[in-house]
Amino acid sequence: MKSLKRNVCFLLVLMAILSLTACTAKTETTAGVDKPVTESGTAATGGVGDHDQNIVMALQYDMGSFDTNVRWANEDFPVYFLIYARLFEYDENTSAIPGLAEEVNVISDTETQIKIHQGAKFSDGSEITSKDVAASVMYAVESGLAGEMLDQIQKIDCIDDYTLSIKTASAYPQLKLALADPLTSIVPASFLEEAKTNPDLWSNPICSGRYTVMERVVGSSVTLVPNEYWYDEATAAQNDSITFKIVPEASTRTIMVQTGEADICDGFSAADIESAKADPNVAIHSIASARYFYIFMNCQDEVFSNKLVRQALNYAVDRDAALMVQEEGRGQVMYDYVAPCCMGYVENPGNYSYNPEKAKELLAEAGYADGFSFDLTCDASFGSLAALIQGELAEIGVTVNVVTVEQMVDIIPLVAQDQCDAAVVAWSGPPDDALSTPCCLAEAAIGANNFARYTNAELEKLWANSYLQDDAARVNAYHEWENILCDDCPWIPLYVNEQRSLANADLKNVEMCCIMPYNLYKLTY
């Protein structure tokens, strides 16, 4: 089916991945989160192709860099989860489970000691020590990309070669979850130091996970092979290689799986679901998603600095129509600022609805009875959604100029250059509001993930309640700031989609978490 040229001189690079339970055959719900669903084609007779253990996965977007702290983007995670270990990993709901951490001892509200697995090695055969872990986590903290999520970490001391002491600014009940984030991926301390003056080293990283990098062709593919130094035989790679092929067109990704050119694809289009259901060679795997789609508005722009304008646009957009146009209705419309699976979610705290007349009234009150114009930026896959919004806002007198970029991550430099009025983007945050909303809307996150350049002095004070030890008190705090945000409206929340993948019907151990297919090391025939 596929051939992989083996080169005995290739450089090995390590990778780590998540743990999860296997997909089930029917929908089950527990604690409000749907478990994975598998739908096979009718009269399934088995997958197409001459199977081997060299797995090919078609992805919509290319990764940015092997440097985990250049940007914070889902597009990079499939690779990071395989080549880098972390102290903690994610389960299917992106809750934290042990990774390289072997033992955790809470010394006080502000100190946690973590013992790492002794004998774990990097891809060059050198041992992973507490010094490497400390340097890697502090590299993430100092990057500022995670904002509030990692800012709580003040200091990390190495008690011995395998034990860390992590000091936080206050009680931090979300510490394990923060240390599961890909930004905290572990590389050698010496590598990090050398890369400060020679960033090209990141093109051939020394890694710590289940796989190493065999080859990367920028814009085309990344090929990974098992890491011979992975420390846990029970969770080692079960295939001979994984190649990620970059295929922007959704229909092409579907065809690749149906014809056997790829074994699995991510970003499986809702438009292809019915044809895939009729294909005996493939199976659809899905789960309720934590991937949250919204439109941010530049709150430092003259027009969007007016809260009434932002509220008006929240009434002017038909979220049900948006979900239907973009996802064939498969997902859930959103009015809150975190996904339904996230601790702190409120269904519709601002009581918004599709109401163009209300939108017109608010625009008139704001001084824009005759409307205004702005640029709405989106990547090419959101063309239909952008056209829908363009038409809806025209009904209230607002002119939308659609600006198209190749990938969603291309919006980031436009924001940095103050060349983006508003844009359609997505966010997949951890399942705790404290690690999600402040990362995108705190003042400290301007220049990182606060694309709206939004500030609110009242909220800045309330973020401190993120770290209350009592869950009920913390949820009350989350609800308080969600109410404020839904009144202030720096975003137009749209929907969460359904996380879907299409795979060869014979491919085993396909597992889904709420942001992507994962545990890819288990994929096998």
C-alpha angles and dihedrals in degrees: 000000000000131000127214118198108222119214117191090204097058119126117246121226125182131238140186131205143189132268123233144153120262123268118271128221097236138032115272126174127210127172090350095302122111117230119228120286127207121201117186125200118265116278089005112208099174136282127302124249143046100289125219132158096262101103121207120199122188114217130187097223137037120236119252106224142329085244102098094204102054091087140346106237136144089224089074098046101084089062097037092052090057104040101037133058122213132193089251134019134203130259123210091286093046091252116146122264128171118285119159088345110099101175133017124197122183105213096178140333089284104033130065125176119208127191115204129212109279114228098028111140141200122240090266090059096254119133122258109236136182088259090062093047092048092049092048095049093046089049087059093045093050094047089069091213094121094046112185093009094071101017089089090069106092104168142357121205126190108228091183137335092291106027129079132192112208116196119198131194091241140346106317113189090173095060096113091049091050090051090054092063116111090238087073094057112146125246130156116287089227091054091052091050093050092044090060089075097025109040090170087079087080090072086072105028128186103232142188110214143087094285140041130211116262098172143345125197105189111237092009117054151336120211121199130188130194117280110240090207098055104136102215115064092188091063099034123128114289095198135059097240145341121221120191111206118197110229114165096188113083095207091052091053089053093049091049091058093043092052096041096249087119130026097211139000134203123213092042107188121241087221090067098049099098094048090048091051088058093050114092091198098066142050129208117223119194144166137174106279135230090199105119122199121202145148115243121204122209099247092195091060114104094243099037093047084076109090092205090060091051091049091049092056090049088060093043098060119081103217094188090056090047091053091048095048096046103030106019086250093298106137138034130285115240136217098157127074098243132052120263091252091058124099104249099035118149118188101227111342094170095048092231124171138167100283116149093179091056088048091054091050092052092048090052090049089050091053097256102105088139092050130233138233133244142167118255112199123202139151121260095264091065097057095115092047092049091050090051092051091044090057095044094051091046086063090064094043099262118132115215120198108199115219114192126206128183099243134014091243088061086074091068097073090046089057091047090053092047090243099125124086094178137339145188108245140155135227132194106192130178116271094263121080091220090066094043118038099040089048089061103031111026116110090241089061094063104116090030121048100336092096091163090062086224125169131183121173093203092054092047088063093045095053087077089070088065089089103052109136095221110083095210093051090047093051090051089054091049091052090051093057094041088058090051092049093049089055094044095044107199086164140035101227110214116174149304113245132217112264106234139175132179118216141176108273090236096051110112132213098022105170130184133205124187094268104037146331106293146172083063089166087077095058111119145139 
